[in-house]
Amino acid sequence: MNRVHLEIGRKKVFACSLDWPGWARVDKSEEAALERLMDYEARYRVVADRARVPFQPGEPEVVVSVPGDTSTDFGVPAVVVPGLDLEPLPAADAARQVALMRAAWDLFDEVAGNAPEELRKGPRGGGRDRDRIVSHVVDAERAFARKVDVRHKPYKSVADRDALRQELAATLSSAWQPPSTTAWPPRYALRRIIWHVLDHVWEIEDRR
């Protein structure tokens, strides 16, 4: 249970698991991206264990390769996969994927809450500190939610953020049948939302 699609840009390639939303890694070639994906198997297992979802993915099976775009080369998996992302999403699978999304949120809150404000800088002195990463993730989440027609005003409190998360989880927990009536179909939305949260979880862990 480890179907993977490759998103191939001019400079970078993403290997993205279709069965485990958010488990996606980028590198400079197809082989390197797949190797990097598997390097993160243990780190993704932390999320699956939190969600109480059995995680025995096995070796990756590349089922489709799609052309990337400028976002791919920037480091963002931005392509909706024709066919695969428009497959029906049964209620049981939707619930499983939303459990992984909730676990990713909980892990992010925990990791950010235990990290120092000032994080280690990158090799050229770059990189956001903790609070800027948290703000970025929160703001992006509101933008992502709009892609599935969940719309909330800018937050004034953690309760506001939690209200959006609750509505977003409820929306994505429902069984879904094509055609898509939102900017993002649910399978892609879950993959993209969870990837963004985990990408910054792992950034904070690596730089604290």
mmCIF file of C-alpha atoms in Angstrom:
data_model
loop_
_atom_site.group_PDB
_atom_site.id
_atom_site.type_symbol
_atom_site.label_atom_id
_atom_site.label_comp_id
_atom_site.label_asym_id
_atom_site.label_seq_id
_atom_site.Cartn_x
_atom_site.Cartn_y
_atom_site.Cartn_z
ATOM 1 C CA MET A 1 0.000 0.000 0.000
ATOM 2 C CA ASN A 2 2.464 2.585 -1.206
ATOM 3 C CA ARG A 3 1.378 3.905 -4.575
ATOM 4 C CA VAL A 4 3.519 6.878 -5.508
ATOM 5 C CA HIS A 5 3.237 9.513 -8.164
ATOM 6 C CA LEU A 6 6.155 11.531 -9.436
ATOM 7 C CA GLU A 7 5.756 15.230 -10.159
ATOM 8 C CA ILE A 8 8.632 16.072 -12.480
ATOM 9 C CA GLY A 9 9.799 19.650 -12.835
ATOM 10 C CA ARG A 10 12.760 20.978 -14.767
ATOM 11 C CA LYS A 11 14.936 21.211 -11.648
ATOM 12 C CA LYS A 12 13.178 19.138 -8.980
ATOM 13 C CA VAL A 13 11.106 15.998 -8.660
ATOM 14 C CA PHE A 14 8.532 15.226 -5.992
ATOM 15 C CA ALA A 15 7.764 11.665 -4.949
ATOM 16 C CA CYS A 16 4.303 11.739 -3.355
ATOM 17 C CA SER A 17 2.512 8.840 -1.704
ATOM 18 C CA LEU A 18 -1.076 8.521 -2.867
ATOM 19 C CA ASP A 19 -2.091 6.244 0.001
ATOM 20 C CA TRP A 20 -0.392 8.194 2.799
ATOM 21 C CA PRO A 21 -1.282 11.876 2.375
ATOM 22 C CA GLY A 22 1.487 14.268 3.280
ATOM 23 C CA TRP A 23 4.280 11.756 2.827
ATOM 24 C CA ALA A 24 6.078 13.524 -0.021
ATOM 25 C CA ARG A 25 9.698 14.477 -0.535
ATOM 26 C CA VAL A 26 11.581 16.387 -3.194
ATOM 27 C CA ASP A 27 15.024 15.993 -4.736
ATOM 28 C CA LYS A 28 16.879 16.623 -7.972
ATOM 29 C CA SER A 29 16.011 13.364 -9.784
ATOM 30 C CA GLU A 30 13.367 10.641 -9.792
ATOM 31 C CA GLU A 31 15.649 8.127 -8.091
ATOM 32 C CA ALA A 32 16.816 10.616 -5.472
ATOM 33 C CA ALA A 33 13.244 11.714 -4.716
ATOM 34 C CA LEU A 34 12.110 8.111 -4.174
ATOM 35 C CA GLU A 35 15.117 7.424 -1.957
ATOM 36 C CA ARG A 36 14.430 10.558 0.059
ATOM 37 C CA LEU A 37 10.765 9.582 0.406
ATOM 38 C CA MET A 38 11.759 6.266 1.957
ATOM 39 C CA ASP A 39 14.293 8.015 4.210
ATOM 40 C CA TYR A 40 11.278 9.689 5.843
ATOM 41 C CA GLU A 41 9.311 6.479 6.422
ATOM 42 C CA ALA A 42 10.130 6.433 10.149
ATOM 43 C CA ARG A 43 9.199 10.095 10.531
ATOM 44 C CA TYR A 44 5.849 9.576 8.836
ATOM 45 C CA ARG A 45 5.247 6.556 11.049
ATOM 46 C CA VAL A 46 5.089 8.955 14.015
ATOM 47 C CA VAL A 47 2.047 10.588 12.401
ATOM 48 C CA ALA A 48 0.363 7.294 11.553
ATOM 49 C CA ASP A 49 0.922 5.996 15.092
ATOM 50 C CA ARG A 50 -0.622 9.166 16.499
ATOM 51 C CA ALA A 51 -3.614 8.675 14.239
ATOM 52 C CA ARG A 52 -3.786 4.992 15.244
ATOM 53 C CA VAL A 53 -3.615 4.010 11.607
ATOM 54 C CA PRO A 54 -1.588 0.834 10.915
ATOM 55 C CA PHE A 55 1.402 1.790 8.782
ATOM 56 C CA GLN A 56 3.111 -0.943 6.744
ATOM 57 C CA PRO A 57 3.640 0.763 3.394
ATOM 58 C CA GLY A 58 6.197 -1.516 1.753
ATOM 59 C CA GLU A 59 8.287 -0.493 -1.209
ATOM 60 C CA PRO A 60 7.042 2.429 -3.328
ATOM 61 C CA GLU A 61 5.257 1.604 -6.567
ATOM 62 C CA VAL A 62 5.339 4.444 -9.078
ATOM 63 C CA VAL A 63 1.936 4.393 -10.770
ATOM 64 C CA VAL A 64 2.083 7.668 -12.700
ATOM 65 C CA SER A 65 4.446 10.498 -13.565
ATOM 66 C CA VAL A 66 3.103 13.965 -14.294
ATOM 67 C CA PRO A 67 4.804 17.141 -15.497
ATOM 68 C CA GLY A 68 5.558 19.638 -12.761
ATOM 69 C CA ASP A 69 5.537 23.404 -13.006
ATOM 70 C CA THR A 70 7.304 26.384 -11.480
ATOM 71 C CA SER A 71 5.832 25.508 -8.080
ATOM 72 C CA THR A 72 7.442 22.065 -8.300
ATOM 73 C CA ASP A 73 10.831 23.658 -8.904
ATOM 74 C CA PHE A 74 10.194 26.049 -6.021
ATOM 75 C CA GLY A 75 9.629 23.045 -3.745
ATOM 76 C CA VAL A 76 5.838 22.676 -3.581
ATOM 77 C CA PRO A 77 3.863 19.630 -4.841
ATOM 78 C CA ALA A 78 1.292 21.580 -6.813
ATOM 79 C CA VAL A 79 -0.140 19.245 -9.467
ATOM 80 C CA VAL A 80 -3.571 17.632 -9.232
ATOM 81 C CA VAL A 81 -3.081 14.166 -10.748
ATOM 82 C CA PRO A 82 -5.661 13.525 -13.479
ATOM 83 C CA GLY A 83 -7.639 10.384 -12.840
ATOM 84 C CA LEU A 84 -6.136 9.434 -9.479
ATOM 85 C CA ASP A 85 -7.136 12.579 -7.593
ATOM 86 C CA LEU A 86 -10.581 12.391 -9.165
ATOM 87 C CA GLU A 87 -11.251 8.837 -8.005
ATOM 88 C CA PRO A 88 -14.237 8.501 -5.635
ATOM 89 C CA LEU A 89 -13.267 8.851 -1.981
ATOM 90 C CA PRO A 90 -15.215 6.364 0.197
ATOM 91 C CA ALA A 91 -16.212 7.473 3.686
ATOM 92 C CA ALA A 92 -13.852 4.991 5.399
ATOM 93 C CA ASP A 93 -10.824 6.221 3.432
ATOM 94 C CA ALA A 94 -11.811 9.845 3.982
ATOM 95 C CA ALA A 95 -12.002 9.215 7.734
ATOM 96 C CA ARG A 96 -8.580 7.532 7.685
ATOM 97 C CA GLN A 97 -6.980 10.426 5.843
ATOM 98 C CA VAL A 98 -8.617 13.032 8.084
ATOM 99 C CA ALA A 99 -7.288 11.147 11.124
ATOM 100 C CA LEU A 100 -3.809 11.556 9.641
ATOM 101 C CA MET A 101 -4.475 15.266 9.094
ATOM 102 C CA ARG A 102 -5.553 15.724 12.714
ATOM 103 C CA ALA A 103 -2.461 13.839 13.879
ATOM 104 C CA ALA A 104 -0.261 16.111 11.753
ATOM 105 C CA TRP A 105 -1.872 19.193 13.306
ATOM 106 C CA ASP A 106 -1.342 17.818 16.816
ATOM 107 C CA LEU A 107 2.276 16.975 16.055
ATOM 108 C CA PHE A 108 2.914 20.430 14.620
ATOM 109 C CA ASP A 109 1.427 22.131 17.688
ATOM 110 C CA GLU A 110 3.521 19.943 19.980
ATOM 111 C CA VAL A 111 6.793 20.362 18.089
ATOM 112 C CA ALA A 112 6.356 24.117 17.696
ATOM 113 C CA GLY A 113 5.339 24.468 21.340
ATOM 114 C CA ASN A 114 8.506 22.737 22.512
ATOM 115 C CA ALA A 115 10.892 24.505 20.128
ATOM 116 C CA PRO A 116 12.921 27.610 20.970
ATOM 117 C CA GLU A 117 11.893 30.850 19.275
ATOM 118 C CA GLU A 118 15.262 31.180 17.540
ATOM 119 C CA LEU A 119 16.050 28.253 15.261
ATOM 120 C CA ARG A 120 19.372 27.319 13.742
ATOM 121 C CA LYS A 121 19.969 29.200 10.497
ATOM 122 C CA GLY A 122 20.555 27.589 7.135
ATOM 123 C CA PRO A 123 23.966 27.349 5.462
ATOM 124 C CA ARG A 124 23.578 30.876 4.088
ATOM 125 C CA GLY A 125 22.042 32.330 7.209
ATOM 126 C CA GLY A 126 18.458 31.974 6.013
ATOM 127 C CA GLY A 127 15.356 30.404 7.513
ATOM 128 C CA ARG A 128 12.398 31.640 9.512
ATOM 129 C CA ASP A 129 12.283 31.452 13.277
ATOM 130 C CA ARG A 130 9.587 29.464 15.079
ATOM 131 C CA ASP A 131 6.865 32.098 15.376
ATOM 132 C CA ARG A 132 7.126 33.059 11.719
ATOM 133 C CA ILE A 133 6.840 29.412 10.707
ATOM 134 C CA VAL A 134 3.758 29.005 12.890
ATOM 135 C CA SER A 135 2.156 32.116 11.380
ATOM 136 C CA HIS A 136 2.988 30.921 7.889
ATOM 137 C CA VAL A 137 1.422 27.495 8.472
ATOM 138 C CA VAL A 138 -1.710 28.989 10.025
ATOM 139 C CA ASP A 139 -2.173 31.557 7.259
ATOM 140 C CA ALA A 140 -1.606 28.958 4.548
ATOM 141 C CA GLU A 141 -4.168 26.689 6.152
ATOM 142 C CA ARG A 142 -6.877 29.319 5.749
ATOM 143 C CA ALA A 143 -5.921 29.709 2.086
ATOM 144 C CA PHE A 144 -5.953 25.942 1.531
ATOM 145 C CA ALA A 145 -9.352 25.635 3.233
ATOM 146 C CA ARG A 146 -10.847 28.067 0.728
ATOM 147 C CA LYS A 147 -9.896 25.619 -2.029
ATOM 148 C CA VAL A 148 -12.577 23.274 -0.642
ATOM 149 C CA ASP A 149 -15.036 26.100 0.123
ATOM 150 C CA VAL A 150 -14.300 26.367 3.848
ATOM 151 C CA ARG A 151 -14.022 30.091 4.453
ATOM 152 C CA HIS A 152 -13.079 31.807 7.718
ATOM 153 C CA LYS A 153 -12.013 35.335 8.522
ATOM 154 C CA PRO A 154 -8.464 35.977 9.809
ATOM 155 C CA TYR A 155 -8.014 34.477 13.238
ATOM 156 C CA LYS A 156 -8.197 36.485 16.411
ATOM 157 C CA SER A 157 -7.590 33.525 18.711
ATOM 158 C CA VAL A 158 -6.552 29.882 18.819
ATOM 159 C CA ALA A 159 -10.260 29.083 19.134
ATOM 160 C CA ASP A 160 -10.812 30.667 15.705
ATOM 161 C CA ARG A 161 -8.088 28.470 14.237
ATOM 162 C CA ASP A 162 -9.563 25.388 15.868
ATOM 163 C CA ALA A 163 -12.998 26.228 14.490
ATOM 164 C CA LEU A 164 -11.615 26.269 10.963
ATOM 165 C CA ARG A 165 -9.794 22.994 11.539
ATOM 166 C CA GLN A 166 -12.988 21.413 12.823
ATOM 167 C CA GLU A 167 -15.003 22.515 9.801
ATOM 168 C CA LEU A 168 -12.233 21.529 7.410
ATOM 169 C CA ALA A 169 -11.991 18.063 8.966
ATOM 170 C CA ALA A 170 -15.773 17.633 8.822
ATOM 171 C CA THR A 171 -15.856 18.683 5.170
ATOM 172 C CA LEU A 172 -13.061 16.333 4.124
ATOM 173 C CA SER A 173 -14.430 13.422 6.189
ATOM 174 C CA SER A 174 -17.413 13.026 3.897
ATOM 175 C CA ALA A 175 -17.559 10.459 1.126
ATOM 176 C CA TRP A 176 -16.939 12.134 -2.230
ATOM 177 C CA GLN A 177 -17.873 11.388 -5.822
ATOM 178 C CA PRO A 178 -16.734 13.246 -8.937
ATOM 179 C CA PRO A 179 -17.129 15.608 -10.596
ATOM 180 C CA SER A 180 -15.245 18.100 -8.478
ATOM 181 C CA THR A 181 -17.105 21.293 -7.645
ATOM 182 C CA THR A 182 -14.258 22.889 -5.673
ATOM 183 C CA ALA A 183 -10.859 24.195 -6.730
ATOM 184 C CA TRP A 184 -9.172 21.181 -5.143
ATOM 185 C CA PRO A 185 -10.648 17.665 -5.085
ATOM 186 C CA PRO A 186 -10.531 16.133 -1.592
ATOM 187 C CA ARG A 187 -7.718 13.659 -2.266
ATOM 188 C CA TYR A 188 -5.406 16.414 -3.451
ATOM 189 C CA ALA A 189 -6.512 18.804 -0.691
ATOM 190 C CA LEU A 190 -5.677 16.271 2.021
ATOM 191 C CA ARG A 191 -2.320 15.458 0.460
ATOM 192 C CA ARG A 192 -1.344 19.105 0.082
ATOM 193 C CA ILE A 193 -2.574 20.263 3.511
ATOM 194 C CA ILE A 194 -0.867 17.440 5.405
ATOM 195 C CA TRP A 195 2.344 17.783 3.396
ATOM 196 C CA HIS A 196 2.612 21.473 4.250
ATOM 197 C CA VAL A 197 2.137 20.860 7.967
ATOM 198 C CA LEU A 198 4.634 17.993 8.065
ATOM 199 C CA ASP A 199 7.185 19.802 5.924
ATOM 200 C CA HIS A 200 7.357 22.477 8.606
ATOM 201 C CA VAL A 201 7.241 19.973 11.473
ATOM 202 C CA TRP A 202 10.347 18.365 10.064
ATOM 203 C CA GLU A 203 11.951 21.755 9.377
ATOM 204 C CA ILE A 204 11.523 22.779 13.006
ATOM 205 C CA GLU A 205 12.807 19.414 14.247
ATOM 206 C CA ASP A 206 15.889 19.686 12.035
ATOM 207 C CA ARG A 207 16.659 23.280 12.961
ATOM 208 C CA ARG A 208 15.910 23.447 16.676
#
